[in-house]
Each structure stands twice: as structure tokens, then as C-alpha cells.
PDB file of C-alpha atoms in Angstrom:
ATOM      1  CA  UNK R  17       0.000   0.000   0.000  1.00 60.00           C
ATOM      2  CA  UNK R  18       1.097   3.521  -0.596  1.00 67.00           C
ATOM      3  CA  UNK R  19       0.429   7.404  -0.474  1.00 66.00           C
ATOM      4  CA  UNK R  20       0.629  10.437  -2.347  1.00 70.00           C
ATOM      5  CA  UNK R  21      -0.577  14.149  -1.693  1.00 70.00           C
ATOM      6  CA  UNK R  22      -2.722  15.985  -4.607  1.00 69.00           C
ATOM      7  CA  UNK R  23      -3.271  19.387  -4.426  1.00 70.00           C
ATOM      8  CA  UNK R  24      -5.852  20.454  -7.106  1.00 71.00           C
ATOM      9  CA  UNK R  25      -7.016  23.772  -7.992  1.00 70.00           C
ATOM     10  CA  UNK R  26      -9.266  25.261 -10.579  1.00 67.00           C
ATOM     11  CA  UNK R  27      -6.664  27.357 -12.170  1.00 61.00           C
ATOM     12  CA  UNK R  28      -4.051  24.671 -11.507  1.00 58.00           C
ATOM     13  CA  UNK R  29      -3.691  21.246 -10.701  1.00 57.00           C
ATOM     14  CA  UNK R  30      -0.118  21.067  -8.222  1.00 58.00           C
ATOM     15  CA  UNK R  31       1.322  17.718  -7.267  1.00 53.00           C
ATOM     16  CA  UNK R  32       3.755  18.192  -4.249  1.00 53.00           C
ATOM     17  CA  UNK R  33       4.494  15.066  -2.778  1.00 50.00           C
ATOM     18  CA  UNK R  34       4.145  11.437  -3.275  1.00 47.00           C
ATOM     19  CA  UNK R  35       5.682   8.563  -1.229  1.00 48.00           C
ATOM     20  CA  UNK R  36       8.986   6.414  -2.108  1.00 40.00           C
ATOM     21  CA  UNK R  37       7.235   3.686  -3.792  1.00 49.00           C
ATOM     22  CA  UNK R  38       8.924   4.623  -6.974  1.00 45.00           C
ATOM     23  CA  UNK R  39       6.000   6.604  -8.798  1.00 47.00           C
ATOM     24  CA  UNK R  40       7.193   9.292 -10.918  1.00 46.00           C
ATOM     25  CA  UNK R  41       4.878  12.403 -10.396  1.00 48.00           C
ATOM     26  CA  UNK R  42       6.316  14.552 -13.807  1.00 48.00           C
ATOM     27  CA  UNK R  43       4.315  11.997 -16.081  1.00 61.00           C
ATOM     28  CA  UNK R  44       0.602  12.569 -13.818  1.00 67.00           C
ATOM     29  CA  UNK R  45       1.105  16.503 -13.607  1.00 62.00           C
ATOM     30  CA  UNK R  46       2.266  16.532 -17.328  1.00 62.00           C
ATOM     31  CA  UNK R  47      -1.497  16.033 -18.102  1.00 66.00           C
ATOM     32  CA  UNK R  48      -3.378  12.924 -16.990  1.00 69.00           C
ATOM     33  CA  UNK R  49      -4.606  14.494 -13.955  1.00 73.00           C
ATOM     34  CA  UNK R  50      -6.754  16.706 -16.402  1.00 73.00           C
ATOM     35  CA  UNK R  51      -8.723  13.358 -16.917  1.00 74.00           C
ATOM     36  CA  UNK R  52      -8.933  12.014 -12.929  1.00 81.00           C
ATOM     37  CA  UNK R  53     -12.206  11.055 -11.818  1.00 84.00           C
ATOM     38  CA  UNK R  54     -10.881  12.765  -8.735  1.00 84.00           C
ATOM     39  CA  UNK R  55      -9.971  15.937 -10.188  1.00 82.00           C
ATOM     40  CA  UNK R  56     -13.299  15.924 -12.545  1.00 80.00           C
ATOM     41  CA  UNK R  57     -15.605  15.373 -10.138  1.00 82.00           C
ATOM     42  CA  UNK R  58     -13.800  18.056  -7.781  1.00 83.00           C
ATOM     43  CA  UNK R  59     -14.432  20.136 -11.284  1.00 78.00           C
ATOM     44  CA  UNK R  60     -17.758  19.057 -11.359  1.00 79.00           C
ATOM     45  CA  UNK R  61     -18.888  20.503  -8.047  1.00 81.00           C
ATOM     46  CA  UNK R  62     -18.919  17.448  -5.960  1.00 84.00           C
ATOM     47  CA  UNK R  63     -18.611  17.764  -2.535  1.00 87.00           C
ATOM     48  CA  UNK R  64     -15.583  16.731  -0.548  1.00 86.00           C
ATOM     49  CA  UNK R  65     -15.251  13.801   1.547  1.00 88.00           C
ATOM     50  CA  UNK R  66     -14.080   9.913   1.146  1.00 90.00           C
ATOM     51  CA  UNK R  67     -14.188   8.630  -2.734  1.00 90.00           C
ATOM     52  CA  UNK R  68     -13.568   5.046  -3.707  1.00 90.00           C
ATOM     53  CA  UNK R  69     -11.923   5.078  -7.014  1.00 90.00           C
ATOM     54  CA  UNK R  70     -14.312   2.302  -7.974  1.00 87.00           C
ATOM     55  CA  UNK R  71     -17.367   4.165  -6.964  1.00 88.00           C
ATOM     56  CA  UNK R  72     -16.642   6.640  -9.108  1.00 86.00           C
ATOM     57  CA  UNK R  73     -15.966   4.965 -11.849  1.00 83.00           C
ATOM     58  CA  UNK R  74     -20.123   3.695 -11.587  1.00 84.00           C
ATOM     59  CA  UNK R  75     -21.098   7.579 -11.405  1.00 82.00           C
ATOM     60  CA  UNK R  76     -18.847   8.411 -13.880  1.00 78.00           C
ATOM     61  CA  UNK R  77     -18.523   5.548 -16.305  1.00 80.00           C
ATOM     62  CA  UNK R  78     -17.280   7.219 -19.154  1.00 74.00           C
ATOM     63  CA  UNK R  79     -14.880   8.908 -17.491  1.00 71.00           C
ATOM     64  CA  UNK R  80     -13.082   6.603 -15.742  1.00 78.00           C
ATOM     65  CA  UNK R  81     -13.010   4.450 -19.158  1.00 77.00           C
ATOM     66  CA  UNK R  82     -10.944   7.412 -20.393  1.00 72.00           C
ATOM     67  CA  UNK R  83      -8.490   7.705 -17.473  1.00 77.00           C
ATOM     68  CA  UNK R  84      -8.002   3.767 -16.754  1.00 81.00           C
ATOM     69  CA  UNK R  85      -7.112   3.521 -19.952  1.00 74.00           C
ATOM     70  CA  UNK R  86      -4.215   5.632 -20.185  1.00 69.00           C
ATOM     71  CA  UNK R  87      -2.601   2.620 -18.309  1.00 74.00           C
ATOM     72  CA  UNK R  88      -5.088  -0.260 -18.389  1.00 78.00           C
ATOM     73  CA  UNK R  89      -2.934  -2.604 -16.618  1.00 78.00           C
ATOM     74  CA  UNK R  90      -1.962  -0.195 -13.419  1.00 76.00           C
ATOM     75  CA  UNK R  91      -5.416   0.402 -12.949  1.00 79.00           C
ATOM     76  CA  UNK R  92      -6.520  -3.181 -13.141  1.00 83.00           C
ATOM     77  CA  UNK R  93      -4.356  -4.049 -10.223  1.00 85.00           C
ATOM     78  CA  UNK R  94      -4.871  -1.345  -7.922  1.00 86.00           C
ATOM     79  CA  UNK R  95      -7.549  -0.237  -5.721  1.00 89.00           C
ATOM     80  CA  UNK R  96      -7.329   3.532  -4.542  1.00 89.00           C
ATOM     81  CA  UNK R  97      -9.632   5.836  -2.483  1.00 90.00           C
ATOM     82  CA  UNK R  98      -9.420   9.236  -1.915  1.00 88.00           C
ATOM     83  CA  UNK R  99      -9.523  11.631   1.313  1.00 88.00           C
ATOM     84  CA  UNK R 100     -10.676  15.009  -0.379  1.00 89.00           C
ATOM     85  CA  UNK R 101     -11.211  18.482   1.427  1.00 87.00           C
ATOM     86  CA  UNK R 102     -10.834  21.894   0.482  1.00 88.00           C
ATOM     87  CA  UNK R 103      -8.045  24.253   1.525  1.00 85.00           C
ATOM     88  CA  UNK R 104      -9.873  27.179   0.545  1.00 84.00           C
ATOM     89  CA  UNK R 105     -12.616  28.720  -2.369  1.00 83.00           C
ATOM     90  CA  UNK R 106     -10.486  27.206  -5.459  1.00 80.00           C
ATOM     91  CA  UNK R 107      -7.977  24.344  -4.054  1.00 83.00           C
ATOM     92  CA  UNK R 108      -8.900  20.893  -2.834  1.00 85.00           C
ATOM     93  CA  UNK R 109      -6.606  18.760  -1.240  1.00 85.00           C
ATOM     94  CA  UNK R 110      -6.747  14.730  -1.737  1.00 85.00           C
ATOM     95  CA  UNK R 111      -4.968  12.626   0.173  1.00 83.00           C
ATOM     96  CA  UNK R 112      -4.717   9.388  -1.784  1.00 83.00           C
ATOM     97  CA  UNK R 113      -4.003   5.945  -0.431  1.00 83.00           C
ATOM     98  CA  UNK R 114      -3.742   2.803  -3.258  1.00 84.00           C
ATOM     99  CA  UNK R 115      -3.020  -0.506  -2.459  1.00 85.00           C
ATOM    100  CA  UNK R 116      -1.776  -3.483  -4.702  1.00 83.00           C
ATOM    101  CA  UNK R 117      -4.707  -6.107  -5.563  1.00 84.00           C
ATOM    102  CA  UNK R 118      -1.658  -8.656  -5.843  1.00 79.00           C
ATOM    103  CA  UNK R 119      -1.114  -8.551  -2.381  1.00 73.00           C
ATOM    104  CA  UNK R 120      -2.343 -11.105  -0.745  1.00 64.00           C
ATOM    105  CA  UNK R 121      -2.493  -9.097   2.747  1.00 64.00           C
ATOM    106  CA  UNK R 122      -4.375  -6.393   0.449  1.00 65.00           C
ATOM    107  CA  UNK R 123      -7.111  -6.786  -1.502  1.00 79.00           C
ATOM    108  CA  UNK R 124      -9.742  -3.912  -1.776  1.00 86.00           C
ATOM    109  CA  UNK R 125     -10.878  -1.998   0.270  1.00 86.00           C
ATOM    110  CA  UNK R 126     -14.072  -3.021   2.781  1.00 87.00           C
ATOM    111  CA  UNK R 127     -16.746  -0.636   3.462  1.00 88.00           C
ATOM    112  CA  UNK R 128     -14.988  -0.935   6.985  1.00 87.00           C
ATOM    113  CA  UNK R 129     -11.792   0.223   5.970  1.00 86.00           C
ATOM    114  CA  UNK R 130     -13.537   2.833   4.350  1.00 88.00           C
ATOM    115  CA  UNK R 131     -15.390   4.368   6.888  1.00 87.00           C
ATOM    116  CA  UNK R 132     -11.776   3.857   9.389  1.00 84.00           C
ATOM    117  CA  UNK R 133      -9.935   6.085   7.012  1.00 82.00           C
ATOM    118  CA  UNK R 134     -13.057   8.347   6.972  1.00 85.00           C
ATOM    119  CA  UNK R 135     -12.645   8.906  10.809  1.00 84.00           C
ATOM    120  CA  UNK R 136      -8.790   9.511  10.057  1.00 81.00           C
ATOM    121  CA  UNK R 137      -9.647  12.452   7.555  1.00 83.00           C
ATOM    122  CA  UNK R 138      -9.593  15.006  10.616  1.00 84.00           C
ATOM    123  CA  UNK R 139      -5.621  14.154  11.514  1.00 74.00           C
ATOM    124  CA  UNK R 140      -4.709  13.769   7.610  1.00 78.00           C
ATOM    125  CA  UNK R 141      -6.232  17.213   6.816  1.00 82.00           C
ATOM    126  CA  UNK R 142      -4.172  19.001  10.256  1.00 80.00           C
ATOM    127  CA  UNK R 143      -0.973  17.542   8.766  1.00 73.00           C
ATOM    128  CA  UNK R 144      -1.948  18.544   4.827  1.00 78.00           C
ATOM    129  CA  UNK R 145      -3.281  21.692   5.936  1.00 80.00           C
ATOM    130  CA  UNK R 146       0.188  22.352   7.704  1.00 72.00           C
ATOM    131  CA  UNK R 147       1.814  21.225   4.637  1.00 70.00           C
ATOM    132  CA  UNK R 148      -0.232  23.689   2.409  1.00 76.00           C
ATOM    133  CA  UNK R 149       1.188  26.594   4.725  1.00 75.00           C
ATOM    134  CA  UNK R 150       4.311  25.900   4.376  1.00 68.00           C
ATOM    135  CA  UNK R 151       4.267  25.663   0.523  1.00 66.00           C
ATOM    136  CA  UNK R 152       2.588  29.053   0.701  1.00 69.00           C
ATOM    137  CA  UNK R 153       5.157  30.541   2.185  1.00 68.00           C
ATOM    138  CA  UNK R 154       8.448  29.139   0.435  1.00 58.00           C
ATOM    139  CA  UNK R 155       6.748  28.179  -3.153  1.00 53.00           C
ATOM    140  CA  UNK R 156       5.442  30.953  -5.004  1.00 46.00           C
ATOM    141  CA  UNK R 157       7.839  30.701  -8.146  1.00 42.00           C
ATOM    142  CA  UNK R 158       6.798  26.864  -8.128  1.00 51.00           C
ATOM    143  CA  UNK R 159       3.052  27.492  -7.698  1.00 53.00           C
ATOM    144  CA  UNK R 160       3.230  30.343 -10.321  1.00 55.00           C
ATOM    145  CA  UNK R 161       5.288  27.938 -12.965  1.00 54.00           C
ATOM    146  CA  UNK R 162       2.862  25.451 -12.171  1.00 53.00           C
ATOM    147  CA  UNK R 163      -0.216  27.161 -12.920  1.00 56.00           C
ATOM    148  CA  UNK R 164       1.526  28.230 -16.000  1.00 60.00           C
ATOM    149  CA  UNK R 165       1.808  25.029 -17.141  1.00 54.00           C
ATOM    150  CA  UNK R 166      -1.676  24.367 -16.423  1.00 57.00           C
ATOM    151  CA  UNK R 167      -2.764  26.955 -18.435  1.00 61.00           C
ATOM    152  CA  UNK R 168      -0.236  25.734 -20.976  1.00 60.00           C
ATOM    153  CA  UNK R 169      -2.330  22.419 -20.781  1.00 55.00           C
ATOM    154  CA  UNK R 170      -6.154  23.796 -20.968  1.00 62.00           C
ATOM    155  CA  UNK R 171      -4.953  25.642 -24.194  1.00 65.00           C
ATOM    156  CA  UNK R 172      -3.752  23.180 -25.569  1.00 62.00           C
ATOM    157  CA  UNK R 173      -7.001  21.205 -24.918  1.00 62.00           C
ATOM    158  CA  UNK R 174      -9.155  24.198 -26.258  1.00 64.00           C
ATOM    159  CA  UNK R 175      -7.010  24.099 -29.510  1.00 64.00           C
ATOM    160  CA  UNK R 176      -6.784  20.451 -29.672  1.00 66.00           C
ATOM    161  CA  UNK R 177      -5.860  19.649 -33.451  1.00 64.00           C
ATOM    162  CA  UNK R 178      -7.370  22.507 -35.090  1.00 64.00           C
ATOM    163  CA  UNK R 179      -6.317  22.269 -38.562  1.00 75.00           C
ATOM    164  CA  UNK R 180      -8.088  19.015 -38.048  1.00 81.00           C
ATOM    165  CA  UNK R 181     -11.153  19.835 -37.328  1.00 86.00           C
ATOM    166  CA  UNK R 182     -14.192  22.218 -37.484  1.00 89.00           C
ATOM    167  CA  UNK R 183     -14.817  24.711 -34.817  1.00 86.00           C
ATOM    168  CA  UNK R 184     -17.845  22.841 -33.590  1.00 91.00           C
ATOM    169  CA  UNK R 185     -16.261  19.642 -33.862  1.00 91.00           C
ATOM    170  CA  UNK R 186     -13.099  20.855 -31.893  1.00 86.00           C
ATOM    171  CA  UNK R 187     -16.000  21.926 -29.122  1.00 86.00           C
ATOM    172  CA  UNK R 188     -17.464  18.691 -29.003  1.00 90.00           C
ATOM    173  CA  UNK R 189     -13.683  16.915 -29.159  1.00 87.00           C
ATOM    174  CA  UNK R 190     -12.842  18.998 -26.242  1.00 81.00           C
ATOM    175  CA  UNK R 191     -15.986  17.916 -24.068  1.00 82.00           C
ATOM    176  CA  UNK R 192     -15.793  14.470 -25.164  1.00 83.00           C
ATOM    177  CA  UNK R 193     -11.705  14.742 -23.719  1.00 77.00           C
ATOM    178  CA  UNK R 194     -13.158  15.946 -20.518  1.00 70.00           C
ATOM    179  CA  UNK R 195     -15.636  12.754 -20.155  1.00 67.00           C
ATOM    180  CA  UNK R 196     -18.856  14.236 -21.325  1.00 77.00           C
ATOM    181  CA  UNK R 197     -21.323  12.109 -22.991  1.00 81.00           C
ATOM    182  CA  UNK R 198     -23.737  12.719 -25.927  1.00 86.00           C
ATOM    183  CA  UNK R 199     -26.739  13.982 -24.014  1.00 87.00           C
ATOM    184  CA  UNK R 200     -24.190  15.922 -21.733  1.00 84.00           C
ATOM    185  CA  UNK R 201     -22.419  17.676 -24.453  1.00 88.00           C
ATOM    186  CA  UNK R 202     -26.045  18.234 -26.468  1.00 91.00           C
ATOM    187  CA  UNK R 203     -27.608  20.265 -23.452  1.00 87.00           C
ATOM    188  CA  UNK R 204     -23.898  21.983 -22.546  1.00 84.00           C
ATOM    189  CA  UNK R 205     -23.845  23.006 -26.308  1.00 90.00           C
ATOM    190  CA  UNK R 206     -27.902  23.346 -27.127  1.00 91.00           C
ATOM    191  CA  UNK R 207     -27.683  20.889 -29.973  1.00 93.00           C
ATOM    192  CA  UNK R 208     -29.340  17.500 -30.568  1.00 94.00           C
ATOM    193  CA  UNK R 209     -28.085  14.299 -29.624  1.00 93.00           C
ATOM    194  CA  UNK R 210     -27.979  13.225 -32.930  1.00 94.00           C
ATOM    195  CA  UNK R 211     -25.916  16.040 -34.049  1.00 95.00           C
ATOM    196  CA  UNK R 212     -23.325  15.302 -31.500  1.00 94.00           C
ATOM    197  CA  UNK R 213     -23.346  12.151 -32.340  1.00 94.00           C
ATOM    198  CA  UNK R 214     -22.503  13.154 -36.008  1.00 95.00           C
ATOM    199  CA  UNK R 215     -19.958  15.482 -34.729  1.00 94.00           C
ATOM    200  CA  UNK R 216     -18.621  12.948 -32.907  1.00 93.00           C
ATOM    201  CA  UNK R 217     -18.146  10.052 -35.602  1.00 94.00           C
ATOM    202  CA  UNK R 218     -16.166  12.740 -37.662  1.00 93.00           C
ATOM    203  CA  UNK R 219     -13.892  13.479 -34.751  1.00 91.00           C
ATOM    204  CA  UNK R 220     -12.862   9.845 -34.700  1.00 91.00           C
ATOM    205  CA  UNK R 221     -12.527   9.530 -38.083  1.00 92.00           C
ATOM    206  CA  UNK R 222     -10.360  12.794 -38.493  1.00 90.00           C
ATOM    207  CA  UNK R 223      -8.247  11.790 -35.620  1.00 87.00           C
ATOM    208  CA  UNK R 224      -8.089   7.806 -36.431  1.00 87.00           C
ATOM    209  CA  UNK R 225      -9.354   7.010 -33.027  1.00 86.00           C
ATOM    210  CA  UNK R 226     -12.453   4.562 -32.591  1.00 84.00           C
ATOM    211  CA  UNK R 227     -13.622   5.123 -29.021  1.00 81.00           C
ATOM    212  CA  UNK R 228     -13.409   8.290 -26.587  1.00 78.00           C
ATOM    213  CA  UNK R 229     -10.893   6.310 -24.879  1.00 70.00           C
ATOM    214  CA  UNK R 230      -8.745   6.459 -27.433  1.00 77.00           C
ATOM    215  CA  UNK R 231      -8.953  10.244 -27.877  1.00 80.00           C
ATOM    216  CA  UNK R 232      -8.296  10.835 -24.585  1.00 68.00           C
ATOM    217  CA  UNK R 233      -4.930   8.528 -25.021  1.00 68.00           C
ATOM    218  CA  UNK R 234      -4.175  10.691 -27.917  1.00 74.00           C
ATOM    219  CA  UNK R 235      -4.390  14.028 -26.404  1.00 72.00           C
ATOM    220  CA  UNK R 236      -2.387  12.599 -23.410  1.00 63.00           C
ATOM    221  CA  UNK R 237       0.060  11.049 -25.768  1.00 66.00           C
ATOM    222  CA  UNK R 238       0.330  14.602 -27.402  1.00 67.00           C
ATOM    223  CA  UNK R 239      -0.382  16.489 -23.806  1.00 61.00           C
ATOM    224  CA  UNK R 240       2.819  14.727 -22.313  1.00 51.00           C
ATOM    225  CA  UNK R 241       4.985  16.435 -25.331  1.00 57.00           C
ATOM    226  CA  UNK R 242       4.373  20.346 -23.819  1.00 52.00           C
ATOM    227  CA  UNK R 243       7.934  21.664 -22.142  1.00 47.00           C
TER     228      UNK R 243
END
């Protein structure tokens, strides 16, 4: 089993900390937290609290299709849940915890276990709330290069292989990256599902992909490339 702290903000998503377990944190803040059921549904004006990975996935099906398959094979042999909380107005705070399936002492997690490390939240958020301080006062340059690279990230997502593809079809590319579904991006954009739909089946022929999960691998494949 293992850790790692997420710091996620509206403007910018900041990873400042995982454990020694080996995990590289340049490839998830390079742009695959854009697509984290974590960091979406934080996004999408869920509340904070405890969130089972797989429990999200059911809300969010599509979604987590997306995300799990940017590595298909990590995800099928982990189980991960989430201690969330907000910091403040724009920045929520997760406090991961993941364990190996493999394991034989593991396993996933019980509704016990669950509701254990939901008691714990109060003593993880005094020690992430300490660490959130102290990266206020010593890491403005990172925080600023970070949220730079952020914005780096959502423009390149807004102009997602324009020459490509037509305005409205970059739209409904872009909302279809972000785990939107047909009837989702047909009341967001005030078109019918059908259209989308239509808009959709040229997107994936443009960009050779055959699935939404495949066009979000291809804008992280292309995502991971910004300096």
C-alpha cells in the first residue's frame, strides 16, 4: 500500500508530494490528472469527503473508461480511495491511499476500511493543511510555474488539433476529452443528440481514433509532449 498528496485547484492542478514507492509524479502533472475522476468530479462541483476510485468509476462511467485507460494494466491491479477536502474557495486537497490487488495481505478496500480512514480524515487534513502553509510561504515561483503550465495544458485542450477539425467539432472533441457524454455535451452546447453524435463520428474519423478512450490517449500522448 502507498500514499501520495494531490493538491488540485481550478486554475491549476499542483502535485507536491508522493511517497517512495517509486511513482514518478512529472508523467501525472504533465497532463493525466486533467482526466482524474478525482480531479473531474472536484471540477464538477462534488462535494468533498471519502471517494472510492471504484465508486466513481459507476457515477462516472465514461470517465473513468478514459483515465483507466491511459494505463489499463496499473489500474486493473490497484484499488485507490481518496480523502478530499478543500483548503480554501479554489484548491482541494486529496490525500490518496492505493493498495496493490496482488497482495495477498491487500485486496480492496471493505466498506470498513472505508469508513476507518473516513474517521482519520480530521488528523490527515491538520498535517496537509500544515503542509499547504508551508508551501505558501516558500513556493510561489513553483506554484506560479505550475499554474503556467496548467494553463499551458487547458490551451492546448481548447485548440486540440485545429487544422483538423471544425470549430464545432473541436468543441465537441474537447468535451468528449473531458468525459462528457452525448446527451451531456447536447444540453452543454444546445444541440441534438444526434448532431453530437454526427460530430462525434467525424472526430474519430479525423483523428483515427475509434472510441473516446482512445482520444483521450491521444491528447495525453500529445499532452505529455508540452515543455
Amino acid at each position: 500500500m502507498w500514499w501520495c498528496i494531490f493538491l488540485g485547484r481550478r486554475q491549476a492542478a499542483l502535485v507536491y508530494e508522493f511517497n517512495n514507492q517509486g511513482m514518478e509524479q512529472t508523467d501525472y502533472t504533465s497532463g493525466p490528472y486533467l482526466v482524474d475522476p478525482i480531479y473531474i468530479s472536484y471540477l464538477r462541483g462534488d462535494t468533498d469527503g471519502v471517494y472510492v476510485m471504484r465508486d466513481l468509476a459507476r457515477r462516472y462511467p465514461t470517465m473513468a473508461a478514459r483515465y483507466f485507460a491511459f494505463d489499463e494494466e496499473y489500474h486493473s491491479q490497484i484499488d485507490e480511495v481518496g480523502l478530499t477536502f478543500d483548503l480554501n474557495p479554489n484548491t482541494r486537497a486529496v490525500f490518496s491511499i492505493i493498495r496493490d490487488l496482488r497482495d495477498r495481505q491487500g485486496g480492496a478496500f471493505t466498506k470498513r476500511e472505508v469508513r476507518q480512514l473516513d474517521a482519520l480524515s480530521p488528523v490527515v487534513e491538520t498535517v496537509i493543511r500544515n503542509i499547504w502553509q508551508e508551501i505558501n510561504s516558500t513556493g510561489e515561483a513553483t506554484d506560479s510555474s505550475r499554474s503556467d503550465q496548467h494553463s499551458s495544458l487547458n490551451k492546448f485542450l481548447e485548440e486540440f488539433a485545429p487544422a483538423q477539425l471544425t470549430d464545432r467539432e473541436t468543441e465537441v472533441g474537447n468535451l468528449l476529452i473531458k468525459g462528457f457524454n452525448s446527451k451531456e455535451i447536447s444540453k452543454f452546447l444546445g444541440i441534438s443528440d444526434g448532431t453530437v453524435r454526427n460530430h462525434t463520428k467525424k472526430v474519430y474519423a479525423k483523428l483515427q481514433v475509434r472510441s473516446q478512450a482512445e482520444l483521450c490517449g491521444l491528447f495525453i500522448e500529445q499532452a505529455l509532449t508540452i515543455k
